[in-house]
Amino acid sequence: MANIYDMNGMDMAWCPGCGNFSILDIVKNAVTELGIAPDKLCMVSGIGQAAKLPQYMKASYFNGLHGRALPAAVAIKASNMDLTVIAESGDGDMYGEGGNHFISTIRRNPNITNVVHNNMVYGLTKGQASPTSQIGMKTNIQVDGVFEQAFNPLAVAIAMNATFVARAFSGDAQQTKEILKQAIQHKGYALVDILQPCITFNKINTFQWFKDNTYYIENHNAADRNAAFALATKEGKLGLGIYYKYEGRPVFEEQLDVNQTDKTPLYKRSADRQAKLEKLIKSYI
Amino acid sequence: MPKIFKDDVSIVLCGEAGAGIQTVENVVSKIFKTAGFNLFTSKEYMSRVRGGSNSTQLRVSSKPIDCYCDRMDIFVPLDKEAYEHLYHRITEHTVILADKKIIGEIDKPFTDIPLSESAKEIGGAIFSNIIASGIILGMFKADFASLEKIIKESFAKKGEDTVNKNIAAGKKGYEIAENILKEVQIKVKRDSNSEGKILLSGADAIGLGALAAGCDFISSYPMTPGTSVFMFMAKNQKEFGVAVEQAEDEIAAINMAIGASFAGARSMVTTSGGGFSLMCEGVSLAAATETPVVIHLAQRPGPATGLPTRTEQADLELALYAGHGEFPRAIFAPGTPKDCFEMTQKAFDIADKYQTPVFILSDQYLVDSISNCEMFDKLEIPVKHISEMPENYMRYSNTPNGVSPRGVPGYGKGFVCVDSDEHDENGRITESENTRVLMHKKRMKKYIGILAEAAEPELIGTPDYENLVICWGSTKNTVKEALNILKHEKTAILYYKQVYPVHVKTNDYLRKASRIIFVENNFSGQFENLIRKFTNIRSTVHVHKYDGLPFSADKVAQQIKSLLEVK
């Protein structure tokens, strides 16, 4: 179906059948259904195959450095609160290279959405282990198999009191879109970890593996942080859905003094500070 | 025979961190300023919160002398360690003022100042700071009413009793000074030209320059000596509307600053060597995405953690070559508060106009030193180099000078698509050789504009020079005083407040000189090497220093003199 965010005739860098295609459609459909105008959307990404997603959307984007999408996204939102900001990248980018920013962004609680394509492997560099690779996975670097424990983004986020934490699966476009829409509408930092197969480099966590090893969480109260943490740390199959949601925490950009009384984007504000400046300089006499 | 100090008196206070030297400096500086004396203060301190030995130099003079000197005319060691810390700077001319009860027996004659006992009489050790302030002010016969006024302002909140006790402490200081004046005579004239001047540090001048340039976003990570600009911006954020965020690390700091700038803010970071090393990839990102960012890099001695609270000029090459790949940049190196103010404004303008990273290269000595300088007059409303986007807007449209109109998301009908990967005019990723060449040329072309707008080096002294002393950044006033001491009529100074791109007139200036001396606070002569790269001048000599302390004018004068005498 045609979408206002479509870019036609692009030379896509993804393998045919890659989960990234579904995530691209899901993102475009979610923002369209929410009525977000393209000039009010700003996509922010790092480096990797997942991070190329904004290239294939008709919207403003900041495709920055590997691991550094979140600091840029936080600052973009702080500088222009009128924008809907979605920071998206892969698991290696967000949880590995950018791990410190992941933690600090949760602490800040900016009103942005953080989409992480989690395929449990490095794709663009051709198949090395990612922070979410499972123990035993053999690669061209981890020749005897991964022996470090996998990073648990949901448990970390809930432990840090992130205000919206969800997991989804790229193979279920309908449900994932609904989760993403709620994440975008949520006021505060929203993490959506999207499981996806990497058909070229991850021969363990395949489409079928995800089908067999995921389930939708039921009878769960997303306001209950302890229950959410228990779910996130439970061994075995991976639960899909919204784990935790809390709207009571103030958001980063609104707490900055610069945005307390004046909500207009910084670029629109007057650069005339002459009177104040003269006064300040004279205070040094 | 009393010792006579005329026209230029160097007072050095030294004591452990937290002993109150800062309080004395603040009180005394304000009163000297009000009284109409010329004043310059500089600090050297250890990387610790308590203990050790920190010192502050106050130079009070009839005519402006705005630089550090090793000479100590009046030395006030607050404890034995302080005495030992600066022992090597004591000469037969130095008058030592010390509390016998604290310092005990020392191997040089000194005048006893009963600080501890007097403070105890008034009510406790805490009053010794005001007594010490009173001693210094009393020696200069500064109006006691000024001290009284400052005491009332500073201690009003603490109640009448505290105010009265501090006034008594101040009076005690003046009494002690009377005794000292029997042995010492101070003859420093008040300067009518100092009226209307402003007394401030290099850090505050850079901060004021940033505010004047419209800076409305600063993200940084605390690191001495870059932090003082961060604190200045935080203090003034409410009045001026500045977003201030302490990032989790320097990598986040610069990526935030670039993100903010992409969204239309005027952003900066402030840091020092090690912190800046973490920002290097970000510098390259700013260049690739053509996003303006201003980096204040306050130098301190490296490598690695080096001497965290000391000074050096050894990161010019770091600023010059930071970031992978090739791209244009500008590096400013102001040497006085006034130049800090003006060059910071220019840094923001060049960064915005040419959409590339721009540096302000300072150092610990410059940011921490306070001088009495001419009123700032460059107060123009900054130009915002952004434009409303048409529907078919292309972020990287190819233009003759390489500068593409800069849009920001949400301003107009177009989209701002930026990519750290090589990209086409629309900002979409590409690996086409032709597009790569087009885009790389477009970015590199901006160098021509940046070069054309470079700040001209300042010639100080005779235009008919035979010898030329070249300096950059914080050494300016020291070299100036050194030449005043030398009174060598055929020698002039060429002072660079922008070190890159190297100004086009450089070759002309240098060709006229038969002898060229570079004065740099580093080991390898980084600016000298840069100049040699950009000119055909090969015959140069130099004066270097890399012990973590600033140059002293009298020593530089000697070093220049011996270089001039070489046949």
PDB file of C-alpha atoms in Angstrom, chain B residues 1-5 9 74 95 97 111-113 134-142 173-188:
ATOM      1  CA  MET B   1      66.796  51.148  54.496  1.00  0.00           C
ATOM      2  CA  PRO B   2      63.245  50.184  53.555  1.00  0.00           C
ATOM      3  CA  LYS B   3      62.781  48.152  50.403  1.00  0.00           C
ATOM      4  CA  ILE B   4      61.048  50.114  47.676  1.00  0.00           C
ATOM      5  CA  PHE B   5      58.688  48.538  45.161  1.00  0.00           C
ATOM      6  CA  VAL B   9      54.475  44.758  42.451  1.00  0.00           C
ATOM      7  CA  ILE B  74      55.901  40.110  48.411  1.00  0.00           C
ATOM      8  CA  VAL B  95      59.790  40.455  51.241  1.00  0.00           C
ATOM      9  CA  LEU B  97      55.362  37.907  55.240  1.00  0.00           C
ATOM     10  CA  THR B 111      58.354  39.791  58.691  1.00  0.00           C
ATOM     11  CA  ASP B 112      56.074  38.216  61.246  1.00  0.00           C
ATOM     12  CA  ILE B 113      52.372  38.699  60.593  1.00  0.00           C
ATOM     13  CA  GLY B 134      43.505  43.787  55.076  1.00  0.00           C
ATOM     14  CA  ILE B 135      47.284  43.471  55.204  1.00  0.00           C
ATOM     15  CA  ILE B 136      47.657  43.536  51.436  1.00  0.00           C
ATOM     16  CA  LEU B 137      45.165  46.357  50.951  1.00  0.00           C
ATOM     17  CA  GLY B 138      46.704  48.324  53.824  1.00  0.00           C
ATOM     18  CA  MET B 139      50.132  48.108  52.211  1.00  0.00           C
ATOM     19  CA  PHE B 140      48.703  49.774  49.124  1.00  0.00           C
ATOM     20  CA  LYS B 141      46.762  52.275  51.224  1.00  0.00           C
ATOM     21  CA  ALA B 142      43.528  51.197  49.560  1.00  0.00           C
ATOM     22  CA  GLY B 173      45.052  43.671  58.797  1.00  0.00           C
ATOM     23  CA  TYR B 174      45.462  47.401  58.164  1.00  0.00           C
ATOM     24  CA  GLU B 175      47.207  47.765  61.537  1.00  0.00           C
ATOM     25  CA  ILE B 176      49.665  44.997  60.704  1.00  0.00           C
ATOM     26  CA  ALA B 177      50.258  46.634  57.323  1.00  0.00           C
ATOM     27  CA  GLU B 178      51.257  49.871  59.090  1.00  0.00           C
ATOM     28  CA  ASN B 179      54.104  47.994  60.741  1.00  0.00           C
ATOM     29  CA  ILE B 180      55.220  46.369  57.508  1.00  0.00           C
ATOM     30  CA  LEU B 181      55.281  49.740  55.786  1.00  0.00           C
ATOM     31  CA  LYS B 182      58.083  50.768  58.123  1.00  0.00           C
ATOM     32  CA  GLU B 183      60.288  48.302  56.256  1.00  0.00           C
ATOM     33  CA  VAL B 184      58.713  48.355  52.819  1.00  0.00           C
ATOM     34  CA  GLN B 185      57.627  51.202  50.594  1.00  0.00           C
ATOM     35  CA  ILE B 186      55.150  50.652  47.827  1.00  0.00           C
ATOM     36  CA  LYS B 187      54.891  53.210  45.080  1.00  0.00           C
ATOM     37  CA  VAL B 188      52.242  52.146  42.601  1.00  0.00           C
TER      38      VAL B 188
END
